[in-house]
JSON list of C-alpha atoms in Angstrom, two decimals:
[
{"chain": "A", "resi": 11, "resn": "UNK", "atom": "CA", "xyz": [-12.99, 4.44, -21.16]},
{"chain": "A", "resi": 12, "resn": "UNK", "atom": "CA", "xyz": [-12.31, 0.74, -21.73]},
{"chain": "A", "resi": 13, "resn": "UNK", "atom": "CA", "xyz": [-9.41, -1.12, -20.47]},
{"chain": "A", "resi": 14, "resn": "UNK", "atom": "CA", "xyz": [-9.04, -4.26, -23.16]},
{"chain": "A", "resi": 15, "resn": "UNK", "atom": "CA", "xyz": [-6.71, -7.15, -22.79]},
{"chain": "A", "resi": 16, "resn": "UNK", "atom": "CA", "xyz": [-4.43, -7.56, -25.37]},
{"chain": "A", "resi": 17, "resn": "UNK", "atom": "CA", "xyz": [-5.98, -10.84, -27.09]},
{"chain": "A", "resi": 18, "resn": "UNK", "atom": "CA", "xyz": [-8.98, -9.21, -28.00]},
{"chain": "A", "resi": 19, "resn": "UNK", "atom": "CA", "xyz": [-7.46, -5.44, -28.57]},
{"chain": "A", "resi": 20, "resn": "UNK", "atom": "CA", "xyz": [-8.06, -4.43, -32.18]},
{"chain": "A", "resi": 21, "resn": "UNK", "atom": "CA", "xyz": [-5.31, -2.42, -31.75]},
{"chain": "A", "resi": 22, "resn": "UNK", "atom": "CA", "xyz": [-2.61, -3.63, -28.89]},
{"chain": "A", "resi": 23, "resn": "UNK", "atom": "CA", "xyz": [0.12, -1.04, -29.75]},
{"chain": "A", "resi": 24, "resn": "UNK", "atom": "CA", "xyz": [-0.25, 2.49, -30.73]},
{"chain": "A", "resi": 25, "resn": "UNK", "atom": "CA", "xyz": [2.48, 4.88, -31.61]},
{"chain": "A", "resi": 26, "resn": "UNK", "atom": "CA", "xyz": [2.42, 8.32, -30.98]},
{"chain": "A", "resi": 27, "resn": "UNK", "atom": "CA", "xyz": [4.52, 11.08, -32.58]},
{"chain": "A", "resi": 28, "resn": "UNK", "atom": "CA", "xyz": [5.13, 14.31, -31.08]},
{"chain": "A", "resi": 29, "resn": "UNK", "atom": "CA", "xyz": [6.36, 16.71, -33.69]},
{"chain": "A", "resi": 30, "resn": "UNK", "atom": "CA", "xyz": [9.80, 19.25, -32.88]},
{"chain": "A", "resi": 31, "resn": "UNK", "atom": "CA", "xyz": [9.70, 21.97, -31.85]},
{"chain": "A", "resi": 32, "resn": "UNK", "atom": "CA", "xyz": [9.69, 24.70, -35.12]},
{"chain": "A", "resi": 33, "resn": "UNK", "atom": "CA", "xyz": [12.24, 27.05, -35.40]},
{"chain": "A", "resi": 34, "resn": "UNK", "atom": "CA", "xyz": [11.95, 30.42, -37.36]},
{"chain": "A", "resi": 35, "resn": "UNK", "atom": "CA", "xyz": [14.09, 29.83, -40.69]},
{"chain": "A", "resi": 36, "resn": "UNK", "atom": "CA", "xyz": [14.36, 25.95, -40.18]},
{"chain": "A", "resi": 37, "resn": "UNK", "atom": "CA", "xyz": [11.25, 24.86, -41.99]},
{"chain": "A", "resi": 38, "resn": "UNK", "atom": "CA", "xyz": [13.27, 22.16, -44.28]},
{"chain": "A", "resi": 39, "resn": "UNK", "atom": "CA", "xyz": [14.92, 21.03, -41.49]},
{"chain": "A", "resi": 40, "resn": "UNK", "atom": "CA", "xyz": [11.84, 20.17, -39.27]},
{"chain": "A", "resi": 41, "resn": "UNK", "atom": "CA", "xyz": [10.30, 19.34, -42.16]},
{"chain": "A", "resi": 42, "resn": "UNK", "atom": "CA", "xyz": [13.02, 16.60, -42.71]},
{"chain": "A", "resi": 43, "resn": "UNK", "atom": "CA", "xyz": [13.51, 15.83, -38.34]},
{"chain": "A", "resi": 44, "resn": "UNK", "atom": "CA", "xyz": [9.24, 14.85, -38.62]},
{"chain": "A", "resi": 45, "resn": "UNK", "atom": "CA", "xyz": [9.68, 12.58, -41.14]},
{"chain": "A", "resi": 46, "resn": "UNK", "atom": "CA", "xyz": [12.84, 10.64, -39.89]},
{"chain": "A", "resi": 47, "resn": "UNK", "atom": "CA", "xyz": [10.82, 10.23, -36.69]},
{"chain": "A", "resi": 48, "resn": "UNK", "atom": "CA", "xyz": [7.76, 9.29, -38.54]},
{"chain": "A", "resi": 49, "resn": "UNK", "atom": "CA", "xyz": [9.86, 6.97, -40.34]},
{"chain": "A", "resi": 50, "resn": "UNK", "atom": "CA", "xyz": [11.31, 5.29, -37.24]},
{"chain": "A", "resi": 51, "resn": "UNK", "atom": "CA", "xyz": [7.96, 4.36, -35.36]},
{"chain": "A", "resi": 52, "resn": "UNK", "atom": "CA", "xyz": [6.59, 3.11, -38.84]},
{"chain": "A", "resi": 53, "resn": "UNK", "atom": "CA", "xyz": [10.20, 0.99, -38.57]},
{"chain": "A", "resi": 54, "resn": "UNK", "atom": "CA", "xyz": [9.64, -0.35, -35.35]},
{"chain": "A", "resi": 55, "resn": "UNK", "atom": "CA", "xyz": [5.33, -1.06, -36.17]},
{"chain": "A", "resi": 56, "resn": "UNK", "atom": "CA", "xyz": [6.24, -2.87, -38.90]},
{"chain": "A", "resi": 57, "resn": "UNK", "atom": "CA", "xyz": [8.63, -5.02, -36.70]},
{"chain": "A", "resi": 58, "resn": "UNK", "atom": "CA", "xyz": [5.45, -5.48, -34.18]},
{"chain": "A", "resi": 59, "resn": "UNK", "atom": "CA", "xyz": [3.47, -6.92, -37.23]},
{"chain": "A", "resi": 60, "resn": "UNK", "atom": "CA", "xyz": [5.86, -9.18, -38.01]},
{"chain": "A", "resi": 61, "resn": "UNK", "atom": "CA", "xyz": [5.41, -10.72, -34.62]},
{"chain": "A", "resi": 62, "resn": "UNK", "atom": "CA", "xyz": [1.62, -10.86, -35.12]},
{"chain": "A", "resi": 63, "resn": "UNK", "atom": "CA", "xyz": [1.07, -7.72, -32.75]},
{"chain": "A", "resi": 64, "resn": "UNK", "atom": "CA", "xyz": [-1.62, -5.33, -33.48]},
{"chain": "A", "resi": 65, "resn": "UNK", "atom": "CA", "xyz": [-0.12, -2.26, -33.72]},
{"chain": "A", "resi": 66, "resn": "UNK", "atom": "CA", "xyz": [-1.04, 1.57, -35.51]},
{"chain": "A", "resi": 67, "resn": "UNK", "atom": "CA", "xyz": [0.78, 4.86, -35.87]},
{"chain": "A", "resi": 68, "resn": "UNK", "atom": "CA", "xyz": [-1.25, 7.96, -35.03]},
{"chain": "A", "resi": 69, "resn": "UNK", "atom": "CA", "xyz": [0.78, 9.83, -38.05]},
{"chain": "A", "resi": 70, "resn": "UNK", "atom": "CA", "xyz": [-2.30, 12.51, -38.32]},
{"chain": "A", "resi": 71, "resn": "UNK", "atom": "CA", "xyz": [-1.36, 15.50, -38.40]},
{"chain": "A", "resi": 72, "resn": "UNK", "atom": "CA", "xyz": [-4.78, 17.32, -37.43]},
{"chain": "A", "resi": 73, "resn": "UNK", "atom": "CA", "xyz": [-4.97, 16.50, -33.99]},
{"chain": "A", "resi": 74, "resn": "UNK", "atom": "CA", "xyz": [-2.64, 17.22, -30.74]},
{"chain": "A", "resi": 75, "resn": "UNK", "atom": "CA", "xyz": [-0.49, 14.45, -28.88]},
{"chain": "A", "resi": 76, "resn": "UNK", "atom": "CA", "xyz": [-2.54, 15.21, -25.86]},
{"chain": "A", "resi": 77, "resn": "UNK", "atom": "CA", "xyz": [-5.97, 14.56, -28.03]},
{"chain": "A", "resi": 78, "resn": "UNK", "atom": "CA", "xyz": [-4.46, 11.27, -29.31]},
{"chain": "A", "resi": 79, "resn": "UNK", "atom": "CA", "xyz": [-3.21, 10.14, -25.88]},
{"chain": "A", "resi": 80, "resn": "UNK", "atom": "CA", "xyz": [-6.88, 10.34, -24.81]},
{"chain": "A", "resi": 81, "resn": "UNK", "atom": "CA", "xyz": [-8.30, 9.04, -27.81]},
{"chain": "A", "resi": 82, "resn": "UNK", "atom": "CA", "xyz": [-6.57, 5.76, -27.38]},
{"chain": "A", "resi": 83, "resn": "UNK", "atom": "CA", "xyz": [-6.87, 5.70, -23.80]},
{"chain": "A", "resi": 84, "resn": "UNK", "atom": "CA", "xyz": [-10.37, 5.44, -24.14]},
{"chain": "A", "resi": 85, "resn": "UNK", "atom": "CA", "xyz": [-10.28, 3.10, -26.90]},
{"chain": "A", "resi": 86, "resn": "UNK", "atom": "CA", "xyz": [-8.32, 0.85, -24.07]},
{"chain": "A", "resi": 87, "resn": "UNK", "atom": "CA", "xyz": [-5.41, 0.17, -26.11]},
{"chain": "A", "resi": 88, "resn": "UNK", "atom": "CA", "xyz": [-3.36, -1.66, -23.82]},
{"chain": "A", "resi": 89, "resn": "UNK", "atom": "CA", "xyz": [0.24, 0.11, -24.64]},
{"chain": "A", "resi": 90, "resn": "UNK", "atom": "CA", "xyz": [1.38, 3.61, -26.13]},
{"chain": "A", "resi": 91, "resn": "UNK", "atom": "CA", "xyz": [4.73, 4.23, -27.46]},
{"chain": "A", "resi": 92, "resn": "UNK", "atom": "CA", "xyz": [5.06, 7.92, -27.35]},
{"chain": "A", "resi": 93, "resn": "UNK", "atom": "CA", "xyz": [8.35, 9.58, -29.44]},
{"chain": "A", "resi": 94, "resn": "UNK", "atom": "CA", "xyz": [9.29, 12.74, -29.06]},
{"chain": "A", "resi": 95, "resn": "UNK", "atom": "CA", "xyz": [12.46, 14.81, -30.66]},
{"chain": "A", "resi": 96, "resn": "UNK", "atom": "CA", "xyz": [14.33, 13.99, -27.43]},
{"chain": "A", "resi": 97, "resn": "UNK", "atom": "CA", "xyz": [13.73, 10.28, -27.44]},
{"chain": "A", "resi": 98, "resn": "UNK", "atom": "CA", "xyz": [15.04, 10.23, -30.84]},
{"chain": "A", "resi": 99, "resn": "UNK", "atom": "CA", "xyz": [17.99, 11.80, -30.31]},
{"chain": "A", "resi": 100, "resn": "UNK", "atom": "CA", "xyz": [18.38, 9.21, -27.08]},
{"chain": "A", "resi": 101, "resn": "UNK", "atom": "CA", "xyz": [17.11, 6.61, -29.18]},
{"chain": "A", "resi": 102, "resn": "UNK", "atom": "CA", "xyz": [14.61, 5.65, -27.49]},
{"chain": "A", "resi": 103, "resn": "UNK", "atom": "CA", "xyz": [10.80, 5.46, -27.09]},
{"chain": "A", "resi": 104, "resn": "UNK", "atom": "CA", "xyz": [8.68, 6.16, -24.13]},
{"chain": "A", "resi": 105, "resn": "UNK", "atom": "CA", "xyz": [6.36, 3.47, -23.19]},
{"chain": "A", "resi": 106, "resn": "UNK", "atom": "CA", "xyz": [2.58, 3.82, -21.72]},
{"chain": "A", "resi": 107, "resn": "UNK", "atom": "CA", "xyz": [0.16, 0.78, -20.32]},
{"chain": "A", "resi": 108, "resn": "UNK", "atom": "CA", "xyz": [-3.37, 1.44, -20.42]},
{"chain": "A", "resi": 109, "resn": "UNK", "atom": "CA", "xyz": [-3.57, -0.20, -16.99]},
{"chain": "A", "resi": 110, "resn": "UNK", "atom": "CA", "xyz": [-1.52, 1.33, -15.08]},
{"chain": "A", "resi": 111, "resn": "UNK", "atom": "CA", "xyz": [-1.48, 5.18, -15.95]},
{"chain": "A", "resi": 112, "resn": "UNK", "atom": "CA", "xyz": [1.59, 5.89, -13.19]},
{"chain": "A", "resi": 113, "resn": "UNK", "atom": "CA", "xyz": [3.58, 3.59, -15.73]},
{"chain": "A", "resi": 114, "resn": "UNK", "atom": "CA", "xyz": [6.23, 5.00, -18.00]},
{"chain": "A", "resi": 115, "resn": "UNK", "atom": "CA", "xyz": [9.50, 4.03, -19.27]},
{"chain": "A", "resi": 116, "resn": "UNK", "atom": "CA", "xyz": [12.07, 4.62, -21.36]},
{"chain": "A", "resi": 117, "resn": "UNK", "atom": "CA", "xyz": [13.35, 1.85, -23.79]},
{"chain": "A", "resi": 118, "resn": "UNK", "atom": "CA", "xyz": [16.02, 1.45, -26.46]},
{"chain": "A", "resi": 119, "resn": "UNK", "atom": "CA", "xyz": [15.00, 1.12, -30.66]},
{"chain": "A", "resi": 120, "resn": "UNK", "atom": "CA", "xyz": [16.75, -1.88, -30.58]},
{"chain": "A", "resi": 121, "resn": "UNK", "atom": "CA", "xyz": [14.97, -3.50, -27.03]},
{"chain": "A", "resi": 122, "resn": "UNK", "atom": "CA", "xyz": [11.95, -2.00, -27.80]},
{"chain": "A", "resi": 123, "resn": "UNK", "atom": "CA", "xyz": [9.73, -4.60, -29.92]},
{"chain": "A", "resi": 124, "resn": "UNK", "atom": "CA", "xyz": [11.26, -7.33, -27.86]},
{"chain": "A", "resi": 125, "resn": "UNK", "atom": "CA", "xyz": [10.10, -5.36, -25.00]},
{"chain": "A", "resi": 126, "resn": "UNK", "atom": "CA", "xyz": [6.57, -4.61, -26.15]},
{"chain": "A", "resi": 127, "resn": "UNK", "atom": "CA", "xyz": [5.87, -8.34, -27.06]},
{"chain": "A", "resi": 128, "resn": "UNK", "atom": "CA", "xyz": [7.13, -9.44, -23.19]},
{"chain": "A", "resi": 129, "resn": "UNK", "atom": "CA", "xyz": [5.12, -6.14, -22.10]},
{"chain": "A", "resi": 130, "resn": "UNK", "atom": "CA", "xyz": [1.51, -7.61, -23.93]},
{"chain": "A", "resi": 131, "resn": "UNK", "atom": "CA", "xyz": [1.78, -10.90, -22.64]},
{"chain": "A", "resi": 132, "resn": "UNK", "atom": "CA", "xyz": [2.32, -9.51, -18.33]},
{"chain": "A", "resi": 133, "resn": "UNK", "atom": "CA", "xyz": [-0.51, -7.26, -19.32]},
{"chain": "A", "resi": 134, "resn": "UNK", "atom": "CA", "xyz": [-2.46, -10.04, -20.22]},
{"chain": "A", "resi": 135, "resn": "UNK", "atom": "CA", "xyz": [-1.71, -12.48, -17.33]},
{"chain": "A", "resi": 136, "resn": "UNK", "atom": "CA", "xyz": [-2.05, -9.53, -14.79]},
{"chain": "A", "resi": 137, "resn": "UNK", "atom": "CA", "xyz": [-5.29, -8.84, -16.29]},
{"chain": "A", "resi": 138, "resn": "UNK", "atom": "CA", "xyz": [-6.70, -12.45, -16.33]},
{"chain": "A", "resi": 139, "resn": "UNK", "atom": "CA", "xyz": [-5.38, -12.71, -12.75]},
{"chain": "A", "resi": 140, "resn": "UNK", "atom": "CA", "xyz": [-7.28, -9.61, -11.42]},
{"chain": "A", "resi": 141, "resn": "UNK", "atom": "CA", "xyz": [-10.33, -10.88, -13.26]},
{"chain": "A", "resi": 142, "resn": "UNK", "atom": "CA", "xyz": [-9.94, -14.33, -11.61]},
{"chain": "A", "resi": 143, "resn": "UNK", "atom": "CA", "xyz": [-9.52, -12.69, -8.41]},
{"chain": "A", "resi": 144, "resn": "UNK", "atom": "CA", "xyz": [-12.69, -10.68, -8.61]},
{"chain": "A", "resi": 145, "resn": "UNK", "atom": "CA", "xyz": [-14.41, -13.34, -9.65]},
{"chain": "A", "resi": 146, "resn": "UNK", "atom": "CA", "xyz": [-13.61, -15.79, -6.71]},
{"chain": "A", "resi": 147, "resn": "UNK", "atom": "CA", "xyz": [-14.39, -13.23, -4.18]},
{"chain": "A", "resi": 148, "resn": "UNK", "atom": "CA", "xyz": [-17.99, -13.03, -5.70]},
{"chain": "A", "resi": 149, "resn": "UNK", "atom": "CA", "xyz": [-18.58, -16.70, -6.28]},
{"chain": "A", "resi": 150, "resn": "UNK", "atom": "CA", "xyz": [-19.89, -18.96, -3.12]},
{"chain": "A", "resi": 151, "resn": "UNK", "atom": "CA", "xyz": [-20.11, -22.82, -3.38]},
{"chain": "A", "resi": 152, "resn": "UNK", "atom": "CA", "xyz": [-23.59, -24.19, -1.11]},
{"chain": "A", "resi": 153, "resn": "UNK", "atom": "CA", "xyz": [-25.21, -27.03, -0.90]},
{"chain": "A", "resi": 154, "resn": "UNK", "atom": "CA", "xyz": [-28.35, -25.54, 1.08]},
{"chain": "A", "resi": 155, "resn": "UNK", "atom": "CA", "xyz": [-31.02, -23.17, 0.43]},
{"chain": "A", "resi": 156, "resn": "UNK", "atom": "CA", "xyz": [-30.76, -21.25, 3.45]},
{"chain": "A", "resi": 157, "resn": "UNK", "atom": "CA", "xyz": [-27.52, -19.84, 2.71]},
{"chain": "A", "resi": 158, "resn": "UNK", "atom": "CA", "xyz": [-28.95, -18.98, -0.94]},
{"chain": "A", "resi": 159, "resn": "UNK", "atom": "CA", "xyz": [-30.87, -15.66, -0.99]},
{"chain": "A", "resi": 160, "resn": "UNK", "atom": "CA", "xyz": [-28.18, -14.42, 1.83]},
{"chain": "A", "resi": 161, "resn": "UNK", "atom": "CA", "xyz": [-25.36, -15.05, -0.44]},
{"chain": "A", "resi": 162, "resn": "UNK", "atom": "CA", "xyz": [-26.94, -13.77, -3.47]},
{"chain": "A", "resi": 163, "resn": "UNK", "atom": "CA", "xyz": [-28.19, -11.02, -2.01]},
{"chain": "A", "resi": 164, "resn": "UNK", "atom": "CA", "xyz": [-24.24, -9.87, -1.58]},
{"chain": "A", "resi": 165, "resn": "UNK", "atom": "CA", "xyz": [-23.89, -9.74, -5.09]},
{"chain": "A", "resi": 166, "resn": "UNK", "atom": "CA", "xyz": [-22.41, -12.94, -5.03]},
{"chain": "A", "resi": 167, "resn": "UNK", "atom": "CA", "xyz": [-22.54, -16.24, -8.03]},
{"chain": "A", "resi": 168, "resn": "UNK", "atom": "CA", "xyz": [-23.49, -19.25, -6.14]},
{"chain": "A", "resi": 169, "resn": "UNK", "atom": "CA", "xyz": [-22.07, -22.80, -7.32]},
{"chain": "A", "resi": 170, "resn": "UNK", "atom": "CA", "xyz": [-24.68, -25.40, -6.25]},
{"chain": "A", "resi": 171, "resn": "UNK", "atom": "CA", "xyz": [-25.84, -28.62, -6.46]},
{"chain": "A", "resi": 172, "resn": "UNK", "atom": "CA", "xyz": [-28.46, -28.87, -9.14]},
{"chain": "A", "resi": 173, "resn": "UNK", "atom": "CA", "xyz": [-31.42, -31.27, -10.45]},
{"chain": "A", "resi": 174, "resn": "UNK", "atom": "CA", "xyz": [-31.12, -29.49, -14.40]},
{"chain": "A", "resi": 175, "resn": "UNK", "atom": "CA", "xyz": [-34.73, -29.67, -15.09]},
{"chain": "A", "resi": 176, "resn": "UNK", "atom": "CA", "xyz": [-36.30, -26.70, -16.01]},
{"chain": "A", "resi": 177, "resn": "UNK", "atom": "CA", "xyz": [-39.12, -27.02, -12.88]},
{"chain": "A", "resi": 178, "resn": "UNK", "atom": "CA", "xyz": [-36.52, -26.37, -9.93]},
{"chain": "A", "resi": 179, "resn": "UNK", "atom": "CA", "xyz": [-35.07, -23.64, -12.24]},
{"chain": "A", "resi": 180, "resn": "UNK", "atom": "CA", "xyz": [-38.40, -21.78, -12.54]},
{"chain": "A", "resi": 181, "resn": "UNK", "atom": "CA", "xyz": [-38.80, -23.07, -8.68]},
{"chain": "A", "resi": 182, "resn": "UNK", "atom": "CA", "xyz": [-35.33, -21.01, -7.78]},
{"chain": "A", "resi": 183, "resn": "UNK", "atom": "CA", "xyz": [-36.19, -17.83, -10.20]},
{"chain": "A", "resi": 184, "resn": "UNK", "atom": "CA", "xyz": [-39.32, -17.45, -7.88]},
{"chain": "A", "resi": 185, "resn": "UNK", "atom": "CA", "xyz": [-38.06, -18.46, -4.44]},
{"chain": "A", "resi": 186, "resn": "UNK", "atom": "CA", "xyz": [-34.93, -15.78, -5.13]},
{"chain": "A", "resi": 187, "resn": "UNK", "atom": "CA", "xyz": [-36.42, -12.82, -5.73]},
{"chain": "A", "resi": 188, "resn": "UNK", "atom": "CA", "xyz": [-36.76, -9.68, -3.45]},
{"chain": "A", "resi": 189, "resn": "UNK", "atom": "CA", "xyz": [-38.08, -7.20, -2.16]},
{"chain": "A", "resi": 190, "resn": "UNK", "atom": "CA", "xyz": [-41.31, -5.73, -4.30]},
{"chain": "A", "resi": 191, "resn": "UNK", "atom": "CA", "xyz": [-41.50, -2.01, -5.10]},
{"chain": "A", "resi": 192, "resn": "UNK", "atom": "CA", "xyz": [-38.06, 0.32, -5.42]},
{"chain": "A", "resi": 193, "resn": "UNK", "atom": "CA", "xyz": [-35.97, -2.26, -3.50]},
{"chain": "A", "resi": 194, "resn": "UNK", "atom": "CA", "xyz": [-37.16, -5.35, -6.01]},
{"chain": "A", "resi": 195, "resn": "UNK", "atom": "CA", "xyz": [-34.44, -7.64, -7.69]},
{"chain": "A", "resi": 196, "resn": "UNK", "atom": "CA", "xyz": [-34.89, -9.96, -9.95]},
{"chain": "A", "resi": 197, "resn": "UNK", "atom": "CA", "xyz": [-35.00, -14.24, -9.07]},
{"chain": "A", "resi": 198, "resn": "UNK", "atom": "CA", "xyz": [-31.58, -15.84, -9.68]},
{"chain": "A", "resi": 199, "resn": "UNK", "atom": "CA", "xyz": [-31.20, -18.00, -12.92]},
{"chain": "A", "resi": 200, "resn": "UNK", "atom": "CA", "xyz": [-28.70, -20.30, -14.00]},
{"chain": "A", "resi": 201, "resn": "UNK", "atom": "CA", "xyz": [-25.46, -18.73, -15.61]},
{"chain": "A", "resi": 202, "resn": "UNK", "atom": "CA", "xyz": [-23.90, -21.83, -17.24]},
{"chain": "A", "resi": 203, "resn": "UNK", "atom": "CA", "xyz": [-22.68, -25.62, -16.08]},
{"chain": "A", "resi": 204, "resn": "UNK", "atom": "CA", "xyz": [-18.76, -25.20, -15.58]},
{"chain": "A", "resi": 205, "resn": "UNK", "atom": "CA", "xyz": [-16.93, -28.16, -17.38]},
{"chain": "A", "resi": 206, "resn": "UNK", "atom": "CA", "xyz": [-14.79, -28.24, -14.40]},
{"chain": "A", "resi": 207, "resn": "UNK", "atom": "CA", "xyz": [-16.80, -29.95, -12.08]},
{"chain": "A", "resi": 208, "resn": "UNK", "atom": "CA", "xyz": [-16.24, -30.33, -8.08]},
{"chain": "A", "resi": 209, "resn": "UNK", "atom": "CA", "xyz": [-16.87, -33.80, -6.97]},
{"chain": "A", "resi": 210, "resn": "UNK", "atom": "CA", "xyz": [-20.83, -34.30, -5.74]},
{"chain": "A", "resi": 211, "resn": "UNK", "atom": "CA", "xyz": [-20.75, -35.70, -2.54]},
{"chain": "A", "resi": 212, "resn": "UNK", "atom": "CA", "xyz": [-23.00, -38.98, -2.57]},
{"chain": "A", "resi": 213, "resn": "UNK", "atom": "CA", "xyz": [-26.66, -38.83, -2.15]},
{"chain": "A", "resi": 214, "resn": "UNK", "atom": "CA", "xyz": [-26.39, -34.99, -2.48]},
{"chain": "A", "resi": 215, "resn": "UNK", "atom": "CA", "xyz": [-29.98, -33.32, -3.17]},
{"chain": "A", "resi": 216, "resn": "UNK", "atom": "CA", "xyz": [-30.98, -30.45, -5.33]},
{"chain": "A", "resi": 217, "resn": "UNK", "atom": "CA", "xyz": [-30.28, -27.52, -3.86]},
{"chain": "A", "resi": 218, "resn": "UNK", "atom": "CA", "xyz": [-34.34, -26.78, -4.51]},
{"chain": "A", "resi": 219, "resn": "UNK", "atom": "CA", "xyz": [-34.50, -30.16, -2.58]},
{"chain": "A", "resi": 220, "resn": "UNK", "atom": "CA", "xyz": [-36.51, -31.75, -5.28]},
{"chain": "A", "resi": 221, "resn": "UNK", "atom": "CA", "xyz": [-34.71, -34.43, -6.08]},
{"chain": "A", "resi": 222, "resn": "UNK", "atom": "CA", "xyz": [-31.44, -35.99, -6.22]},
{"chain": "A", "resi": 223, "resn": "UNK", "atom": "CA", "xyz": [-28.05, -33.57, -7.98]},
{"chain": "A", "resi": 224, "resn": "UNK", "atom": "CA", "xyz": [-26.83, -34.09, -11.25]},
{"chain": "A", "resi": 225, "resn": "UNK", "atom": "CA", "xyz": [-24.86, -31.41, -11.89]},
{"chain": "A", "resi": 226, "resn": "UNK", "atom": "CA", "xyz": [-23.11, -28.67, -10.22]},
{"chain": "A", "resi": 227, "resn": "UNK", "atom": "CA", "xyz": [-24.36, -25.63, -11.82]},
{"chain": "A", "resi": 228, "resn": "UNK", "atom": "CA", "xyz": [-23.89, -21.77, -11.67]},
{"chain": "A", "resi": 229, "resn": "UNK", "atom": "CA", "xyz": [-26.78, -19.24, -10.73]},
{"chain": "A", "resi": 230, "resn": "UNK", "atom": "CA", "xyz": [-26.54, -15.39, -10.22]},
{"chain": "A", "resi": 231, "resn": "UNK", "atom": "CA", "xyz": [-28.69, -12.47, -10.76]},
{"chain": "A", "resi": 232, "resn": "UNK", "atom": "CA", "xyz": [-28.84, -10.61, -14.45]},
{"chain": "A", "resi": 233, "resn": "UNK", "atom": "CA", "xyz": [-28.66, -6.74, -13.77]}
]
């Protein structure tokens, strides 16, 4: 399922109720338990809102907890705030992240939107963060061709120094590519020119060695 950060999550925060337990001759009173609960996680959503979080409760009544845990897990909602009839007696919610599935926790009605907005923004930074790190330990800087079809061979990105006309591209797309038959892979082609640009050593060639540098740009392999 997908694992969303919570900027771009449709829906960041999720509520799910689980109903108590019926009792033979208390049909009023469950009846009236439900809807307090109900009424308590619609409470604490609309709170969420008000801070400009995204946030949804699962009141349906036509589907299991257990379905609706796994229906927003693989929707990738970042956070689920489960409440159950012994959290409400506690007052308290249980609290889910989408990535991290060991994580729970138990946290107060009156801590627990101050919580969840804190909670979103970790989630966020500890996602960027992973993705940064992934993406440095795929990404090599060169400034010579040898080290080109090696490096991008390893599945890496390669930051080099580039000519931007569209001849050494085409001249790289062909040079790059593999081996024919089942073990063929495409030529490299340029990804995009970061703004942030590392300072070009003087008289630096083209990587293609067709002329002098102009830019530093960003070449990989589309799969």
């Amino acid at each position: 399922g997908l694992v969303l950060p919570p900027k771009v999550a449709p829906v960041q925060v999720v509520f799910i109720p689980i109903p108590p337990p019926k009792k033979a001759g208390q049909h009023e009173e469950h009846r009236v338990r439900q809807n307090a609960m109900l009424d308590k996680m619609h409470e604490l959503s609309k709170a969420l809102k008000a801070r400009g979080i995204r946030s949804k409760v699962d009141d349906g009544t036509n589907r299991t907890p257990a379905y609706k845990h796994n229906h927003w897990t693989l929707k990738g909602v970042p956070v689920r705030v489960v409440l159950g009839s012994k959290d409400f007696d506690q007052g308290q919610v249980t609290i889910k992240k989408r990535i991290d599935e060991e994580f729970e926790t138990a946290v107060t009605f009156d801590e627990s939107v101050a919580y969840l907005s804190t909670l979103l923004d970790e989630i966020q930074a500890d996602m960027y963060a992973r993705a940064v790190a992934e993406r440095d330990a795929h990404l090599s800087q060169i400034t010579e061709w040898k080290y080109f079809v090696p490096q991008l061979d390893k599945g890496h990105m390669l930051l080099v120094p580039f000519c931007n006309t569209t001849e050494a591209e085409e001249w790289i797309k062909e040079q790059s590519k593999g081996l024919e038959g089942d073990g063929a892979s495409a030529g490299a082609k340029s990804l995009c020119i970061p703004f942030e640009q590392p300072a070009m050593p003087a008289g630096q060639m083209c990587i293609t060695g067709q002329g002098p540098a102009r830019v530093w740009c960003l070449f990989g392999r589309s799969y």
